[in-house]
Amino acid sequence: MERLVGTVSRGIRAPIIREGDDIAHIVVDSVVAAAQQTPFELYDKDVIAVTEAVVARAQGNYATVEQIAADVKAKFGGHTVGVVFPILSRNRFAICLRGIAMGAKKIVLMLSYPSDEVGNHLIDMDLVDEKGVDPYRDVLSEARYRELFGYTKHVFTGVDYIEYYKELITGCGCEVEVVLANDCRAILPYAKHVLCCDIHTRERSKRLLKKAGAELVLGLDELMTASVNGSGYNERYGLLGSNKATEDKVKLFPRNCQPVVERIQKGVQAKTGKHVEVMVYGDGAFKDPVGKIWELADPVVSPAYTSGLEGQPNEVKLKYLADNDFADLSGDALKEAISDYIRHKDSDLTGQMVSQGTTPRRLTDLIGSLCDLTSGSGDKGTPIVLVQGYFDNYTK
């Protein structure tokens, strides 16, 4: 009988993960137990994905605001620090900002506008147009911003992030000045020592600032790259990808994840005989058309994955074949013609019209986004996601 179901994504429940837990063992046991209870079969090329949050929690990869402050103080030496392009987030950045403020005497906070890097809006772009402001060129003081746009709260959180970040900084005993601009070099009249807080554009910002004469330029990826007074750390991403854990502590992005995914792969093979692919995933990479948020606040969607997840999809567009190559066919003849085309398709379809409209993105970004949507960020309790049939096609 022909199989009528394609890709399936299942959230798998697991125990609450604590520091020191064997995350690989828990993942294997949770997936196998779920398959027995539901029941469903496990197959070769299934994908098991584990959220980065539980991996980091098992590793105990945390840092306090005091530890962040000590790193900032050591690296910036008490100078006025220009904090450039942070995202607007109580969960992602606010605790980090507290640590930065505790390690500095004065911060010049430069926010991008009308939105931050991942799409959180300070103001609506239509209002920017209405006021005749050019966000590519105009540098706004806080006073000028208030004169033009008043006190605007975020549409989802109800927070005025300028006021929120200012109060947070001054509450740490640090002076603060707020500037709004979209050219990172606009910070230099205010501060020569700069901390780039952007995520995906950070290397460009650092390059431009250094070339423009900044005396010291670091990124969030260069803070907490080694243990500070017993803290966790991430040698590659530093504070990027961190989340609020408590009012005084952040959970850092997990480190050394490759052994974890490989242990899970081997564990499933040993228990079931199936060769699955495994990945650790964080934020998905997709944009909300209403809220305009581009979700991806982590430095990467997947910090580690098994080798079978390398590369991009190599797919043909079924509707293109049906409307062009086989427009004169229908029914079983059309089905067989398309199936035969798929079986004999080129191993690399890059640039061919038959692949036009398929998604030219990395497998880990696509699957990680699916997993992030499946597990959610709230109380579903499914930090493990099993994706089945992702590598199937119309002929399977």
Coordinates of C-alpha atoms in Angstrom, one line a residue:
M1 CA 0.0 0.0 0.0
E2 CA 1.3 3.5 -0.9
R3 CA 2.5 5.5 2.1
L4 CA 0.5 8.7 2.3
V5 CA 2.4 10.5 5.1
G6 CA 5.5 12.5 4.5
T7 CA 7.6 14.5 7.1
V8 CA 6.5 14.1 10.7
S9 CA 7.8 16.2 13.6
R10 CA 7.2 14.9 17.1
G11 CA 8.0 16.7 20.4
I12 CA 9.5 14.2 22.9
R13 CA 9.0 14.8 26.6
A14 CA 12.0 14.3 28.9
P15 CA 12.8 14.7 32.6
I16 CA 13.7 18.2 33.8
I17 CA 17.4 18.5 33.1
R18 CA 19.7 19.5 35.9
E19 CA 23.4 20.3 36.0
G20 CA 25.5 17.2 35.8
D21 CA 22.9 15.0 34.1
D22 CA 24.0 12.7 31.3
I23 CA 22.1 14.5 28.5
A24 CA 23.0 12.0 25.8
H25 CA 21.8 9.1 27.9
I26 CA 18.5 10.9 28.7
V27 CA 17.9 11.8 25.1
V28 CA 18.4 8.2 23.9
D29 CA 16.2 6.7 26.7
S30 CA 13.4 9.4 26.1
V31 CA 13.2 8.7 22.4
V32 CA 13.2 5.0 22.7
A33 CA 10.6 5.1 25.5
A34 CA 8.4 7.4 23.4
A35 CA 8.6 5.1 20.4
Q36 CA 7.5 2.1 22.6
Q37 CA 4.7 4.0 24.3
T38 CA 3.0 5.7 21.3
P39 CA 4.0 3.4 19.5
F40 CA 5.9 4.3 16.3
E41 CA 8.9 2.9 14.5
L42 CA 12.3 4.5 14.3
Y43 CA 14.0 4.5 10.9
D44 CA 17.4 5.1 9.4
K45 CA 17.9 8.9 8.6
D46 CA 15.4 10.0 11.3
V47 CA 16.6 13.2 12.9
I48 CA 16.8 13.6 16.7
A49 CA 17.2 17.2 17.7
V50 CA 18.0 18.5 21.2
T51 CA 17.4 22.1 22.3
E52 CA 20.6 23.9 23.2
A53 CA 19.1 25.0 26.5
V54 CA 19.1 21.5 28.1
V55 CA 22.6 20.8 26.8
A56 CA 23.9 23.9 28.4
R57 CA 22.0 23.2 31.6
A58 CA 23.4 19.7 31.8
Q59 CA 26.9 21.2 31.3
G60 CA 26.3 23.8 34.1
N61 CA 27.3 26.5 31.6
Y62 CA 26.2 29.6 33.6
A63 CA 27.7 33.0 34.4
T64 CA 26.6 35.6 37.0
V65 CA 26.4 39.3 36.5
E66 CA 29.4 39.7 38.8
Q67 CA 31.5 37.3 36.7
I68 CA 30.5 39.2 33.5
A69 CA 31.4 42.5 35.2
A70 CA 34.8 41.2 36.2
D71 CA 35.5 40.2 32.6
V72 CA 34.3 43.6 31.3
K73 CA 36.4 45.4 33.8
A74 CA 39.5 43.4 32.9
K75 CA 39.1 43.8 29.2
F76 CA 37.9 47.5 29.0
G77 CA 40.0 48.8 32.0
G78 CA 37.4 51.2 33.4
H79 CA 37.0 53.3 30.2
T80 CA 33.7 54.7 28.9
V81 CA 32.3 51.8 26.9
G82 CA 30.2 52.3 23.7
V83 CA 27.7 49.5 23.7
V84 CA 26.6 49.2 20.1
F85 CA 23.5 47.5 18.5
P86 CA 22.2 45.4 21.4
I87 CA 18.9 43.6 20.7
L88 CA 15.8 44.6 22.6
S89 CA 15.3 41.7 24.9
R90 CA 14.7 41.2 28.6
N91 CA 15.5 37.5 28.2
R92 CA 18.5 37.7 25.9
F93 CA 20.3 40.9 26.7
A94 CA 19.1 42.6 29.9
I95 CA 21.1 40.4 32.3
C96 CA 24.2 40.7 30.1
L97 CA 23.8 44.5 30.2
R98 CA 23.7 44.5 34.0
G99 CA 27.0 42.7 34.0
I100 CA 28.4 45.2 31.5
A101 CA 27.2 48.2 33.5
M102 CA 28.7 46.8 36.7
G103 CA 32.0 46.6 35.0
A104 CA 32.0 50.1 33.5
K105 CA 31.9 53.7 34.9
K106 CA 29.9 55.0 31.9
I107 CA 28.1 53.4 29.0
V108 CA 27.1 55.1 25.8
L109 CA 24.2 52.9 24.6
M110 CA 23.7 53.1 20.8
L111 CA 20.5 51.5 19.6
S112 CA 19.7 50.8 15.9
Y113 CA 16.3 52.1 14.7
P114 CA 13.5 51.7 13.8
S115 CA 14.3 48.1 15.0
D116 CA 17.0 46.0 16.3
E117 CA 18.9 43.4 14.4
V118 CA 16.3 40.7 14.9
G119 CA 13.3 42.8 14.1
N120 CA 12.1 44.1 17.5
H121 CA 10.8 47.5 16.8
L122 CA 11.4 50.7 18.8
I123 CA 9.1 52.6 16.4
D124 CA 7.2 51.9 13.2
M125 CA 9.0 52.6 9.9
D126 CA 6.0 54.5 8.6
L127 CA 6.4 56.9 11.5
V128 CA 10.1 57.4 10.6
D129 CA 9.0 58.3 7.1
E130 CA 6.3 60.6 8.3
K131 CA 8.9 62.5 10.5
G132 CA 11.3 62.8 7.6
V133 CA 14.1 61.0 9.3
D134 CA 16.7 59.1 7.3
P135 CA 17.7 56.1 9.5
Y136 CA 20.7 55.4 7.3
R137 CA 22.2 58.8 8.0
D138 CA 20.6 60.5 11.0
V139 CA 22.1 60.2 14.4
L140 CA 19.5 60.9 17.1
S141 CA 20.1 61.9 20.7
E142 CA 17.7 60.6 23.2
A143 CA 16.1 64.0 23.5
R144 CA 15.7 64.3 19.7
Y145 CA 14.2 60.8 19.6
R146 CA 11.7 61.7 22.3
E147 CA 10.8 65.0 20.5
L148 CA 10.1 63.1 17.3
F149 CA 8.5 59.9 18.5
G150 CA 7.6 60.3 22.2
Y151 CA 7.5 57.3 24.6
T152 CA 6.7 54.2 22.5
K153 CA 6.2 50.8 24.0
H154 CA 7.0 47.5 22.2
V155 CA 3.8 46.1 20.7
F156 CA 4.2 42.6 22.3
T157 CA 6.1 43.2 25.6
G158 CA 4.7 46.6 26.5
V159 CA 8.2 47.8 27.4
D160 CA 9.8 51.1 26.5
Y161 CA 13.3 49.7 25.9
I162 CA 15.2 53.0 26.1
E163 CA 13.8 53.7 29.5
Y164 CA 14.2 50.1 30.6
Y165 CA 17.8 49.8 29.6
K166 CA 18.7 53.2 31.0
E167 CA 17.2 52.3 34.4
L168 CA 18.9 49.0 34.4
I169 CA 22.3 50.7 33.7
T170 CA 21.9 53.4 36.3
G171 CA 20.7 50.9 38.8
C172 CA 24.1 49.3 38.6
G173 CA 25.8 52.6 39.5
C174 CA 26.9 53.4 36.0
E175 CA 26.4 56.6 34.0
V176 CA 24.5 56.2 30.7
E177 CA 23.9 58.2 27.5
V178 CA 21.6 57.0 24.8
V179 CA 22.2 57.5 21.0
L180 CA 20.3 56.1 18.1
A181 CA 22.0 55.4 14.8
N182 CA 22.5 52.7 12.2
D183 CA 26.2 53.2 11.4
C184 CA 28.3 51.7 14.1
R185 CA 31.0 54.4 13.5
A186 CA 28.6 57.0 14.9
I187 CA 29.6 55.8 18.4
L188 CA 33.2 57.1 18.0
P189 CA 32.6 60.8 19.0
Y190 CA 31.2 59.4 22.3
A191 CA 33.5 56.5 23.0
K192 CA 36.7 55.0 21.6
H193 CA 36.3 51.7 23.4
V194 CA 33.4 49.8 21.9
L195 CA 31.5 46.6 22.6
C196 CA 29.7 45.3 19.5
C197 CA 26.5 43.6 20.7
D198 CA 25.1 42.7 17.2
I199 CA 25.0 39.0 16.4
H200 CA 25.1 38.3 12.7
T201 CA 26.7 41.6 11.6
R202 CA 29.3 41.7 14.3
E203 CA 32.4 41.0 12.2
R204 CA 31.5 43.9 9.8
S205 CA 30.9 46.2 12.7
K206 CA 34.2 45.3 14.3
R207 CA 36.0 45.8 11.0
L208 CA 34.4 49.2 10.3
L209 CA 35.1 50.5 13.8
K210 CA 38.8 49.4 13.8
K211 CA 39.3 51.0 10.4
A212 CA 37.7 54.2 11.7
G213 CA 40.1 54.6 14.6
A214 CA 38.5 52.9 17.6
E215 CA 41.1 52.2 20.2
L216 CA 39.5 48.9 21.4
V217 CA 36.8 46.9 19.8
L218 CA 35.3 43.7 21.2
G219 CA 32.1 41.8 20.6
L220 CA 29.8 39.9 22.9
D221 CA 31.5 36.8 21.4
E222 CA 34.7 38.0 23.1
L223 CA 33.3 38.2 26.6
M224 CA 33.2 35.1 28.8
T225 CA 35.3 33.1 26.4
A226 CA 37.1 31.5 29.4
S227 CA 36.1 30.8 32.9
V228 CA 36.0 33.9 35.2
N229 CA 36.0 33.2 38.9
G230 CA 34.6 29.7 38.3
S231 CA 32.0 30.7 35.7
G232 CA 30.9 28.8 32.7
Y233 CA 32.1 30.1 29.3
N234 CA 31.9 29.6 25.6
E235 CA 35.3 29.8 23.8
R236 CA 33.7 30.4 20.4
Y237 CA 30.6 32.5 21.1
G238 CA 31.1 34.1 24.5
L239 CA 27.9 35.8 25.6
L240 CA 26.2 35.3 22.3
G241 CA 23.3 32.9 22.6
S242 CA 22.9 33.4 26.3
N243 CA 19.5 33.5 28.1
K244 CA 18.3 34.7 31.4
A245 CA 18.4 32.0 34.0
T246 CA 17.8 33.9 37.2
E247 CA 17.7 37.6 38.0
D248 CA 21.5 37.5 38.5
K249 CA 22.6 34.7 36.2
V250 CA 22.7 33.8 32.5
K251 CA 22.8 30.4 30.8
L252 CA 25.4 30.5 28.1
F253 CA 25.3 28.8 24.7
P254 CA 26.5 25.2 25.2
R255 CA 30.0 24.3 24.4
N256 CA 31.7 21.1 23.1
C257 CA 28.4 19.8 21.7
Q258 CA 29.9 17.5 19.0
P259 CA 30.6 14.6 21.4
V260 CA 27.0 14.9 22.6
V261 CA 25.4 14.4 19.2
E262 CA 27.8 11.6 18.4
R263 CA 27.1 9.8 21.7
I264 CA 23.3 10.1 21.0
Q265 CA 23.8 8.7 17.5
K266 CA 25.8 5.7 18.8
G267 CA 23.3 5.2 21.7
V268 CA 20.3 4.9 19.4
Q269 CA 22.3 2.6 17.1
A270 CA 23.1 0.3 20.0
K271 CA 19.5 0.2 21.3
T272 CA 17.6 0.1 18.0
G273 CA 20.0 -0.8 15.2
K274 CA 19.0 2.4 13.4
H275 CA 21.4 5.0 12.1
V276 CA 19.8 8.4 13.0
E277 CA 21.1 11.9 12.5
V278 CA 21.4 14.1 15.6
M279 CA 21.7 17.9 16.1
V280 CA 21.6 20.5 18.8
Y281 CA 19.4 23.4 17.9
G282 CA 18.7 26.9 19.2
D283 CA 16.5 29.6 17.7
G284 CA 15.0 28.9 14.3
A285 CA 15.7 31.2 11.4
F286 CA 12.3 32.6 10.3
K287 CA 10.5 35.9 10.3
D288 CA 7.1 36.8 11.8
P289 CA 5.3 38.8 9.2
V290 CA 3.1 40.6 11.8
G291 CA 5.5 41.2 14.7
K292 CA 8.4 41.5 12.2
I293 CA 10.7 39.6 14.5
W294 CA 13.4 37.5 12.9
E295 CA 13.6 34.9 15.7
L296 CA 17.3 34.0 15.3
A297 CA 19.0 35.6 18.3
D298 CA 21.5 32.8 18.6
P299 CA 24.7 33.0 16.7
V300 CA 23.8 29.8 14.8
V301 CA 20.8 27.6 14.5
S302 CA 22.8 24.5 15.3
P303 CA 26.2 24.5 17.1
A304 CA 26.7 20.8 16.5
Y305 CA 25.3 18.0 14.2
T306 CA 26.2 14.6 12.8
S307 CA 27.7 14.4 9.3
G308 CA 24.5 13.4 7.5
L309 CA 23.1 16.8 8.2
E310 CA 25.8 18.6 6.2
G311 CA 24.7 20.5 3.1
Q312 CA 21.5 21.7 1.5
P313 CA 18.4 20.0 0.1
N314 CA 18.7 18.9 -3.5
E315 CA 15.1 18.9 -4.6
V316 CA 13.1 19.4 -7.8
K317 CA 9.8 21.4 -7.9
L318 CA 6.9 19.0 -8.6
K319 CA 4.6 21.7 -9.9
Y320 CA 7.3 22.9 -12.3
L321 CA 7.6 19.3 -13.7
A322 CA 3.8 19.0 -13.9
D323 CA 3.3 22.3 -15.6
N324 CA 6.3 22.1 -18.0
D325 CA 8.1 18.8 -18.7
F326 CA 5.0 16.6 -18.3
A327 CA 2.1 19.1 -19.0
D328 CA 0.5 16.6 -21.4
L329 CA 0.3 13.8 -18.8
S330 CA -2.2 13.1 -16.0
G331 CA -3.1 10.4 -13.5
D332 CA -0.8 7.4 -13.1
A333 CA 1.2 8.4 -16.2
L334 CA 2.1 11.7 -14.7
K335 CA 2.9 10.2 -11.3
E336 CA 5.2 7.6 -12.9
A337 CA 7.0 10.2 -15.1
I338 CA 7.7 12.5 -12.2
S339 CA 8.8 9.6 -10.0
D340 CA 11.2 8.5 -12.7
Y341 CA 12.6 12.0 -13.0
I342 CA 13.2 12.2 -9.3
R343 CA 15.0 8.8 -9.3
H344 CA 17.4 10.0 -11.9
K345 CA 17.8 13.7 -11.0
D346 CA 21.3 15.2 -10.9
S347 CA 23.2 15.1 -7.7
D348 CA 23.6 18.9 -7.8
L349 CA 20.6 20.9 -9.2
T350 CA 22.1 24.3 -8.5
G351 CA 21.0 26.8 -11.2
Q352 CA 18.6 24.4 -12.9
M353 CA 15.1 25.7 -13.6
V354 CA 13.6 22.5 -12.2
S355 CA 14.8 23.4 -8.7
Q356 CA 13.7 27.0 -8.9
G357 CA 11.5 27.9 -5.9
T358 CA 13.0 25.2 -3.6
T359 CA 14.7 26.4 -0.5
P360 CA 18.4 27.1 -0.9
R361 CA 19.2 26.9 2.8
R362 CA 21.3 24.6 4.9
L363 CA 19.7 21.4 6.2
T364 CA 20.5 22.3 9.8
D365 CA 18.8 25.7 9.5
L366 CA 15.7 24.3 8.0
I367 CA 15.4 21.3 10.4
G368 CA 16.4 23.5 13.3
S369 CA 13.6 26.0 12.5
L370 CA 11.1 23.1 12.3
C371 CA 12.3 21.9 15.7
D372 CA 12.1 25.3 17.3
L373 CA 8.5 25.7 16.1
T374 CA 7.7 22.2 17.4
S375 CA 9.2 22.5 20.8
G376 CA 8.2 26.1 21.4
S377 CA 9.8 28.2 24.1
G378 CA 7.2 27.8 26.8
D379 CA 5.8 24.9 28.8
K380 CA 5.4 22.2 26.3
G381 CA 8.1 20.1 28.0
T382 CA 9.5 18.7 24.8
P383 CA 13.2 19.7 24.6
I384 CA 13.8 16.8 22.2
V385 CA 12.2 16.7 18.7
L386 CA 12.1 13.6 16.5
V387 CA 11.8 14.4 12.8
Q388 CA 10.9 11.5 10.5
G389 CA 10.6 11.4 6.7
Y390 CA 12.5 14.6 6.1
F391 CA 14.8 13.0 3.6
D392 CA 12.0 11.1 1.8
N393 CA 10.7 12.3 -1.5
Y394 CA 7.7 11.5 -3.8
T395 CA 9.2 8.2 -4.8
K396 CA 9.6 6.7 -1.3

